[in-house]
């Protein structure tokens, strides 16, 4: 047992470059670039939200295709191809300011990012099974924090030069693809069994995940717009985003044990409740210390939610159905984060950017309540060998 855990964690660290690229760069960095793009291209907040929604729609389509691709190509090949295409899509975002073209490119980045996310999640799930630990899963999802830190340190310093920023993100994603290329080894080239999605026993988890997806994305999409409207200096923006990303990176140390040890969806409910409370802090005060605290709490919790959902899946679904169920949950997640930023942007246009952050607080708190009262039934009992159900 002790010999497998370090290997699983080491693999997850390299896999984490997938979430750094697919989420940290391709999804979350857009929030940093939104103010410059909005001013240069004369967007409303609804326009800006629709751009994020296009990325979410692409993510939805990618999630629908991911299971078939993984079955045909293997998780490792799907992961590698998704990483390479995500890097290309990020660099292509710098080519034009035409709104329809940008919508299409953002959708492409979402689709390829979903394939990376699901393929890497399948590989990380089986690494966790072999290591008998939730650590590989939480480390994998924490990779998004690395992407946020890199974006937060570099993008604001480029000011209005949003095209250069997208090009730089493309280069960073290409480097991540090269470093993570061999991460799955021969394990990731095995094809998963057909399996089927099992959402019925996870109905409360699924609904809570939908509310989370619809809500969480508004905070990170409109955080920079919120700070810009309050004339926050560049230093505060850099500090806030860097702290948020660093909190994501240390989240495994906080949540790995609760996710592994707490029964049912208790860890999921706790994460969503803390996330809702952290998001609500900016409604109390817009002073830098409060905003920084809000970003820290948000960062320390939001990527723990997919890890907690994956842990619930592993406890209540047979290993042969992990890929199909993970893809189905990711589809639900993608649907929520497609609608979320556009709806929050509409609300914010009629009120203020702070309404988008309130949106996050309300929906995540509601998700926590549902996860708490609708715990799954008795865990499914299955035995997992190093190759059982491996993709």
Short mmCIF file of C-alpha atoms in Angstrom, two decimals:
data_model
loop_
_atom_site.label_atom_id
_atom_site.label_comp_id
_atom_site.label_asym_id
_atom_site.label_seq_id
_atom_site.Cartn_x
_atom_site.Cartn_y
_atom_site.Cartn_z
CA UNK A 1 0.00 0.00 0.00
CA UNK A 2 2.70 2.45 0.93
CA UNK A 3 4.56 1.83 -2.30
CA UNK A 4 1.57 2.72 -4.49
CA UNK A 5 0.59 5.98 -2.83
CA UNK A 6 3.69 8.00 -3.82
CA UNK A 7 3.38 6.76 -7.39
CA UNK A 8 -0.26 7.80 -7.49
CA UNK A 9 0.52 11.24 -6.12
CA UNK A 10 3.45 11.73 -8.50
CA UNK A 11 1.24 10.83 -11.44
CA UNK A 12 -1.48 13.19 -10.19
CA UNK A 13 1.03 16.06 -9.93
CA UNK A 14 1.84 15.67 -13.63
CA UNK A 15 -1.82 15.16 -14.48
CA UNK A 16 -2.54 18.39 -12.61
CA UNK A 17 -0.99 20.28 -15.51
CA UNK A 18 -4.13 19.21 -17.35
CA UNK A 19 -6.46 21.08 -15.00
CA UNK A 20 -3.95 23.96 -14.96
CA UNK A 21 -4.35 24.25 -18.73
CA UNK A 22 -7.98 23.21 -19.28
CA UNK A 23 -9.34 25.19 -16.33
CA UNK A 24 -6.72 27.63 -15.04
CA UNK A 25 -5.79 28.96 -18.48
CA UNK A 26 -8.66 28.10 -20.82
CA UNK A 27 -11.51 28.96 -18.45
CA UNK A 28 -10.57 31.00 -15.40
CA UNK A 29 -7.94 33.32 -16.89
CA UNK A 30 -10.71 34.89 -18.98
CA UNK A 31 -11.92 36.66 -15.86
CA UNK A 32 -8.57 38.47 -15.67
CA UNK A 33 -8.75 39.48 -19.32
CA UNK A 34 -12.40 40.51 -19.28
CA UNK A 35 -11.89 44.18 -18.22
CA UNK A 36 -9.35 44.89 -20.99
CA UNK A 37 -11.39 43.04 -23.62
CA UNK A 38 -14.62 44.72 -22.50
CA UNK A 39 -13.10 48.19 -22.79
CA UNK A 40 -11.30 47.55 -26.08
CA UNK A 41 -14.16 45.72 -27.79
CA UNK A 42 -16.98 47.74 -26.17
CA UNK A 43 -18.82 44.84 -24.57
CA UNK A 44 -21.63 44.94 -22.04
CA UNK A 45 -21.42 42.62 -19.04
CA UNK A 46 -23.98 40.40 -20.77
CA UNK A 47 -21.66 40.23 -23.81
CA UNK A 48 -18.82 39.31 -21.51
CA UNK A 49 -20.95 36.69 -19.79
CA UNK A 50 -22.00 35.25 -23.16
CA UNK A 51 -18.33 34.80 -24.05
CA UNK A 52 -17.89 32.75 -20.90
CA UNK A 53 -21.12 30.90 -21.70
CA UNK A 54 -19.72 29.99 -25.13
CA UNK A 55 -16.76 28.41 -23.38
CA UNK A 56 -19.20 26.56 -21.16
CA UNK A 57 -21.23 25.40 -24.18
CA UNK A 58 -18.06 24.05 -25.76
CA UNK A 59 -17.32 22.34 -22.47
CA UNK A 60 -20.77 20.76 -22.59
CA UNK A 61 -20.21 19.44 -26.11
CA UNK A 62 -16.78 18.15 -25.15
CA UNK A 63 -18.25 16.34 -22.16
CA UNK A 64 -20.83 14.66 -24.40
CA UNK A 65 -18.08 13.46 -26.75
CA UNK A 66 -15.50 12.55 -24.13
CA UNK A 67 -16.72 9.07 -23.23
CA UNK A 68 -16.74 7.95 -26.85
CA UNK A 69 -13.31 9.41 -27.46
CA UNK A 70 -11.85 7.75 -24.38
CA UNK A 71 -13.34 4.39 -25.39
CA UNK A 72 -11.96 4.73 -28.92
CA UNK A 73 -8.56 6.27 -28.17
CA UNK A 74 -7.86 5.48 -24.53
CA UNK A 75 -7.70 8.04 -21.73
CA UNK A 76 -4.01 8.83 -22.25
CA UNK A 77 -4.37 9.62 -25.95
CA UNK A 78 -7.54 11.65 -25.35
CA UNK A 79 -5.75 13.58 -22.59
CA UNK A 80 -2.74 14.35 -24.80
CA UNK A 81 -4.82 15.41 -27.81
CA UNK A 82 -7.00 17.62 -25.64
CA UNK A 83 -3.95 19.31 -24.13
CA UNK A 84 -2.45 20.07 -27.54
CA UNK A 85 -5.72 21.41 -28.99
CA UNK A 86 -6.37 23.54 -25.89
CA UNK A 87 -2.98 25.20 -26.32
CA UNK A 88 -3.80 25.96 -29.95
CA UNK A 89 -7.20 27.41 -29.08
CA UNK A 90 -5.71 29.70 -26.43
CA UNK A 91 -3.15 31.08 -28.87
CA UNK A 92 -5.84 31.52 -31.55
CA UNK A 93 -7.84 33.77 -29.21
CA UNK A 94 -5.23 36.48 -29.88
CA UNK A 95 -5.87 36.48 -33.63
CA UNK A 96 -9.01 38.63 -33.90
CA UNK A 97 -11.36 40.87 -31.98
CA UNK A 98 -14.38 39.78 -34.04
CA UNK A 99 -17.07 38.73 -31.58
CA UNK A 100 -18.43 35.69 -33.51
CA UNK A 101 -14.92 34.33 -34.08
CA UNK A 102 -14.01 34.81 -30.44
CA UNK A 103 -17.19 32.98 -29.43
CA UNK A 104 -16.21 30.04 -31.65
CA UNK A 105 -12.64 29.91 -30.35
CA UNK A 106 -13.76 30.11 -26.73
CA UNK A 107 -16.20 27.26 -27.43
CA UNK A 108 -13.39 25.19 -28.93
CA UNK A 109 -11.22 25.79 -25.87
CA UNK A 110 -14.11 24.64 -23.71
CA UNK A 111 -14.63 21.45 -25.72
CA UNK A 112 -10.98 20.42 -25.67
CA UNK A 113 -10.71 21.38 -22.00
CA UNK A 114 -13.62 19.07 -21.13
CA UNK A 115 -11.88 16.13 -22.80
CA UNK A 116 -8.72 16.89 -20.81
CA UNK A 117 -10.69 17.23 -17.58
CA UNK A 118 -12.61 13.95 -17.97
CA UNK A 119 -9.71 11.87 -19.31
CA UNK A 120 -7.39 13.13 -16.58
CA UNK A 121 -10.10 12.59 -13.97
CA UNK A 122 -10.54 8.97 -15.04
CA UNK A 123 -6.79 8.37 -14.83
CA UNK A 124 -6.61 10.11 -11.44
CA UNK A 125 -9.57 8.08 -10.12
CA UNK A 126 -7.83 4.81 -10.85
CA UNK A 127 -4.58 6.13 -9.40
CA UNK A 128 -6.56 6.90 -6.24
CA UNK A 129 -8.01 3.38 -6.24
CA UNK A 130 -4.57 1.80 -6.50
CA UNK A 131 -3.22 4.08 -3.77
CA UNK A 132 -6.33 3.61 -1.58
CA UNK A 133 -6.33 7.38 -1.04
CA UNK A 134 -8.27 10.45 -2.19
CA UNK A 135 -5.01 12.41 -2.46
CA UNK A 136 -4.42 11.78 -6.20
CA UNK A 137 -7.90 13.14 -6.99
CA UNK A 138 -7.56 16.29 -4.88
CA UNK A 139 -4.05 16.92 -6.22
CA UNK A 140 -5.33 16.54 -9.78
CA UNK A 141 -8.12 19.08 -9.31
CA UNK A 142 -5.79 21.44 -7.43
CA UNK A 143 -3.80 21.89 -10.65
CA UNK A 144 -6.28 24.58 -11.60
CA UNK A 145 -4.70 26.67 -8.85
CA UNK A 146 -1.35 26.58 -10.59
CA UNK A 147 -2.98 27.90 -13.75
CA UNK A 148 -4.69 30.68 -11.79
CA UNK A 149 -1.45 31.67 -10.05
CA UNK A 150 0.49 31.83 -13.32
CA UNK A 151 -2.32 33.85 -14.92
CA UNK A 152 -2.75 36.10 -11.89
CA UNK A 153 0.94 36.99 -11.71
CA UNK A 154 1.37 37.70 -15.44
CA UNK A 155 -1.88 38.80 -17.10
CA UNK A 156 -2.64 41.97 -15.06
CA UNK A 157 0.87 43.27 -15.72
CA UNK A 158 0.12 43.30 -19.46
CA UNK A 159 -2.63 45.85 -18.93
CA UNK A 160 -4.61 46.48 -22.11
CA UNK A 161 -2.55 44.06 -24.21
CA UNK A 162 -5.06 41.21 -24.02
CA UNK A 163 -3.94 39.65 -27.31
CA UNK A 164 -0.40 39.22 -26.01
CA UNK A 165 -1.81 37.69 -22.84
CA UNK A 166 -3.78 35.06 -24.76
CA UNK A 167 -0.71 34.23 -26.83
CA UNK A 168 1.32 33.79 -23.66
CA UNK A 169 -1.34 31.51 -22.18
CA UNK A 170 -1.18 29.42 -25.35
CA UNK A 171 2.57 29.02 -24.96
CA UNK A 172 2.18 28.09 -21.29
CA UNK A 173 -0.46 25.49 -22.20
CA UNK A 174 1.85 24.04 -24.86
CA UNK A 175 4.61 23.65 -22.27
CA UNK A 176 2.14 21.97 -19.91
CA UNK A 177 1.20 19.54 -22.69
CA UNK A 178 4.86 18.62 -23.25
CA UNK A 179 5.59 18.06 -19.56
CA UNK A 180 2.45 15.97 -18.96
CA UNK A 181 2.67 13.99 -22.22
CA UNK A 182 3.78 10.69 -20.68
CA UNK A 183 1.82 11.01 -17.46
CA UNK A 184 -0.71 8.22 -18.07
CA UNK A 185 1.78 5.56 -19.15
CA UNK A 186 0.40 2.31 -20.47
CA UNK A 187 -2.44 2.39 -17.91
CA UNK A 188 -4.06 5.34 -19.66
CA UNK A 189 -3.96 3.57 -23.05
CA UNK A 190 -6.26 0.79 -21.90
CA UNK A 191 -9.86 1.15 -23.09
CA UNK A 192 -12.62 1.37 -20.48
CA UNK A 193 -15.48 -1.08 -20.49
CA UNK A 194 -18.74 0.26 -21.92
CA UNK A 195 -20.39 0.92 -18.57
CA UNK A 196 -23.35 3.23 -18.12
CA UNK A 197 -24.07 6.47 -16.34
CA UNK A 198 -25.61 5.97 -12.90
CA UNK A 199 -27.04 9.31 -11.79
CA UNK A 200 -30.22 8.09 -10.10
CA UNK A 201 -28.54 7.06 -6.83
CA UNK A 202 -26.62 10.35 -6.98
CA UNK A 203 -29.61 12.62 -7.65
CA UNK A 204 -28.88 15.02 -4.79
CA UNK A 205 -25.19 15.14 -5.62
CA UNK A 206 -26.07 15.79 -9.26
CA UNK A 207 -28.48 18.63 -8.43
CA UNK A 208 -26.03 20.19 -5.98
CA UNK A 209 -23.31 19.95 -8.65
CA UNK A 210 -25.59 21.70 -11.15
CA UNK A 211 -26.23 24.57 -8.74
CA UNK A 212 -22.53 24.80 -7.97
CA UNK A 213 -21.65 24.94 -11.67
CA UNK A 214 -24.26 27.61 -12.35
CA UNK A 215 -23.10 29.67 -9.40
CA UNK A 216 -19.34 29.31 -8.87
CA UNK A 217 -18.34 30.47 -12.36
CA UNK A 218 -19.89 33.93 -11.90
CA UNK A 219 -17.50 34.80 -9.07
CA UNK A 220 -14.31 34.00 -10.94
CA UNK A 221 -15.64 35.45 -14.21
CA UNK A 222 -16.60 38.82 -12.77
CA UNK A 223 -14.09 39.20 -9.92
CA UNK A 224 -11.73 41.38 -11.97
CA UNK A 225 -14.64 43.46 -13.28
CA UNK A 226 -15.73 43.97 -9.67
CA UNK A 227 -12.24 45.12 -8.71
CA UNK A 228 -11.88 47.33 -11.79
CA UNK A 229 -15.18 49.09 -11.11
CA UNK A 230 -13.82 49.92 -7.66
CA UNK A 231 -10.60 51.29 -9.19
CA UNK A 232 -8.46 48.66 -7.53
CA UNK A 233 -4.75 49.09 -8.36
CA UNK A 234 -2.97 46.45 -10.43
CA UNK A 235 -1.13 45.30 -7.33
CA UNK A 236 -4.40 44.43 -5.58
CA UNK A 237 -5.66 42.52 -8.62
CA UNK A 238 -2.42 40.53 -8.83
CA UNK A 239 -2.44 39.81 -5.09
CA UNK A 240 -6.10 38.77 -5.08
CA UNK A 241 -5.77 36.36 -8.00
CA UNK A 242 -2.44 34.97 -6.83
CA UNK A 243 -3.87 34.34 -3.37
CA UNK A 244 -6.93 32.68 -4.92
CA UNK A 245 -4.78 30.38 -7.06
CA UNK A 246 -2.42 29.57 -4.19
CA UNK A 247 -5.42 28.63 -2.05
CA UNK A 248 -6.56 26.22 -4.77
CA UNK A 249 -3.10 24.65 -4.78
CA UNK A 250 -3.11 24.03 -1.01
CA UNK A 251 -6.71 22.79 -0.95
CA UNK A 252 -5.64 19.09 -1.03
CA UNK A 253 -3.97 19.52 2.35
CA UNK A 254 -7.26 20.84 3.75
CA UNK A 255 -9.78 18.56 2.10
CA UNK A 256 -8.19 15.21 1.17
CA UNK A 257 -8.92 13.60 4.53
CA UNK A 258 -12.50 14.94 4.93
CA UNK A 259 -13.34 13.91 1.36
CA UNK A 260 -12.00 10.41 2.02
CA UNK A 261 -13.35 9.94 5.56
CA UNK A 262 -16.68 11.77 5.81
CA UNK A 263 -19.72 9.66 4.90
CA UNK A 264 -21.89 10.26 1.87
CA UNK A 265 -21.93 13.83 0.62
CA UNK A 266 -21.08 15.49 3.94
CA UNK A 267 -17.78 16.81 2.55
CA UNK A 268 -19.59 18.13 -0.54
CA UNK A 269 -22.18 19.95 1.57
CA UNK A 270 -19.48 21.45 3.78
CA UNK A 271 -17.43 22.64 0.82
CA UNK A 272 -20.46 24.28 -0.80
CA UNK A 273 -21.50 25.98 2.44
CA UNK A 274 -18.01 27.40 3.02
CA UNK A 275 -17.81 28.46 -0.63
CA UNK A 276 -21.15 30.27 -0.40
CA UNK A 277 -20.05 32.05 2.77
CA UNK A 278 -16.70 33.06 1.30
CA UNK A 279 -18.36 34.48 -1.80
CA UNK A 280 -20.79 36.46 0.36
CA UNK A 281 -17.96 38.30 2.12
CA UNK A 282 -17.67 40.78 -0.75
CA UNK A 283 -21.31 41.70 -0.14
CA UNK A 284 -20.37 42.83 3.35
CA UNK A 285 -17.40 45.00 2.40
CA UNK A 286 -15.29 45.85 -0.64
CA UNK A 287 -12.19 46.75 1.39
CA UNK A 288 -9.01 44.97 0.20
CA UNK A 289 -8.62 42.73 3.29
CA UNK A 290 -12.21 41.46 3.00
CA UNK A 291 -11.93 40.89 -0.76
CA UNK A 292 -8.64 39.06 -0.21
CA UNK A 293 -10.21 36.87 2.48
CA UNK A 294 -13.13 36.13 0.16
CA UNK A 295 -10.75 35.09 -2.62
CA UNK A 296 -8.79 32.87 -0.23
CA UNK A 297 -11.91 31.06 0.98
CA UNK A 298 -13.21 30.70 -2.57
CA UNK A 299 -9.90 29.34 -3.82
CA UNK A 300 -9.54 26.91 -0.95
CA UNK A 301 -12.95 25.35 -1.63
CA UNK A 302 -14.22 25.58 -5.19
CA UNK A 303 -11.96 22.96 -6.81
CA UNK A 304 -12.59 20.70 -3.84
CA UNK A 305 -16.18 20.34 -5.02
CA UNK A 306 -15.37 18.28 -8.16
CA UNK A 307 -13.01 16.18 -6.03
CA UNK A 308 -15.79 15.55 -3.49
CA UNK A 309 -18.25 14.68 -6.25
CA UNK A 310 -15.73 12.25 -7.75
CA UNK A 311 -15.23 10.65 -4.33
CA UNK A 312 -19.01 10.21 -3.93
CA UNK A 313 -19.08 8.64 -7.40
CA UNK A 314 -16.29 6.20 -6.49
CA UNK A 315 -18.11 5.18 -3.31
CA UNK A 316 -21.53 4.62 -4.86
CA UNK A 317 -20.87 3.49 -8.45
CA UNK A 318 -19.19 0.30 -9.73
CA UNK A 319 -15.72 0.86 -11.17
CA UNK A 320 -16.86 -0.28 -14.61
CA UNK A 321 -19.28 2.68 -14.72
CA UNK A 322 -16.89 5.40 -13.52
CA UNK A 323 -16.09 6.80 -16.97
CA UNK A 324 -19.71 7.02 -18.12
CA UNK A 325 -20.92 8.46 -14.81
CA UNK A 326 -18.09 10.99 -14.61
CA UNK A 327 -18.85 12.10 -18.16
CA UNK A 328 -22.56 12.45 -17.31
CA UNK A 329 -21.78 14.51 -14.20
CA UNK A 330 -19.40 16.67 -16.22
CA UNK A 331 -22.19 17.21 -18.76
CA UNK A 332 -24.50 18.40 -15.98
CA UNK A 333 -21.70 20.62 -14.68
CA UNK A 334 -21.06 22.03 -18.16
CA UNK A 335 -24.75 22.85 -18.65
CA UNK A 336 -24.75 24.82 -15.42
CA UNK A 337 -21.58 26.78 -16.12
CA UNK A 338 -22.82 27.55 -19.64
CA UNK A 339 -25.94 29.32 -18.40
CA UNK A 340 -24.47 30.73 -15.19
CA UNK A 341 -22.21 33.56 -16.41
CA UNK A 342 -24.68 34.79 -19.02
CA UNK A 343 -27.55 34.93 -16.52
CA UNK A 344 -25.33 36.52 -13.89
CA UNK A 345 -24.14 39.05 -16.48
CA UNK A 346 -27.72 40.02 -17.31
CA UNK A 347 -28.42 40.58 -13.63
CA UNK A 348 -25.19 42.54 -13.18
CA UNK A 349 -25.96 44.80 -16.17
CA UNK A 350 -29.21 45.81 -14.47
CA UNK A 351 -27.63 46.26 -11.07
CA UNK A 352 -23.83 46.10 -10.55
CA UNK A 353 -20.99 43.55 -10.82
CA UNK A 354 -21.44 42.73 -7.14
CA UNK A 355 -24.71 41.00 -8.07
CA UNK A 356 -22.73 38.39 -9.99
CA UNK A 357 -20.80 37.56 -6.83
CA UNK A 358 -24.04 37.39 -4.84
CA UNK A 359 -25.26 34.92 -7.47
CA UNK A 360 -22.42 32.59 -6.48
CA UNK A 361 -23.19 32.86 -2.78
CA UNK A 362 -26.91 32.09 -3.18
CA UNK A 363 -26.61 29.11 -5.53
CA UNK A 364 -23.73 27.46 -3.69
CA UNK A 365 -25.55 27.76 -0.37
CA UNK A 366 -28.64 26.18 -1.94
CA UNK A 367 -26.46 23.37 -3.30
CA UNK A 368 -25.05 22.75 0.18
CA UNK A 369 -28.55 22.32 1.61
CA UNK A 370 -29.53 19.84 -1.12
CA UNK A 371 -26.33 17.81 -0.72
CA UNK A 372 -26.87 17.63 3.04
CA UNK A 373 -30.49 16.44 2.99
CA UNK A 374 -30.21 14.15 -0.03
CA UNK A 375 -27.29 11.89 0.89
CA UNK A 376 -26.74 8.85 -1.36
CA UNK A 377 -27.76 5.39 -0.25
CA UNK A 378 -25.36 2.81 1.19
CA UNK A 379 -22.06 2.84 -0.74
CA UNK A 380 -21.64 0.32 -3.52
CA UNK A 381 -19.26 -2.41 -2.45
CA UNK A 382 -16.69 -3.27 -5.08
CA UNK A 383 -13.12 -4.46 -5.13
CA UNK A 384 -10.61 -2.54 -7.20
CA UNK A 385 -7.40 -4.11 -8.33
CA UNK A 386 -4.65 -2.11 -10.09
CA UNK A 387 -6.29 -2.83 -13.45
CA UNK A 388 -9.96 -3.19 -12.48
CA UNK A 389 -11.94 -0.86 -14.67
CA UNK A 390 -8.80 1.06 -15.59
CA UNK A 391 -9.20 3.14 -18.73
#
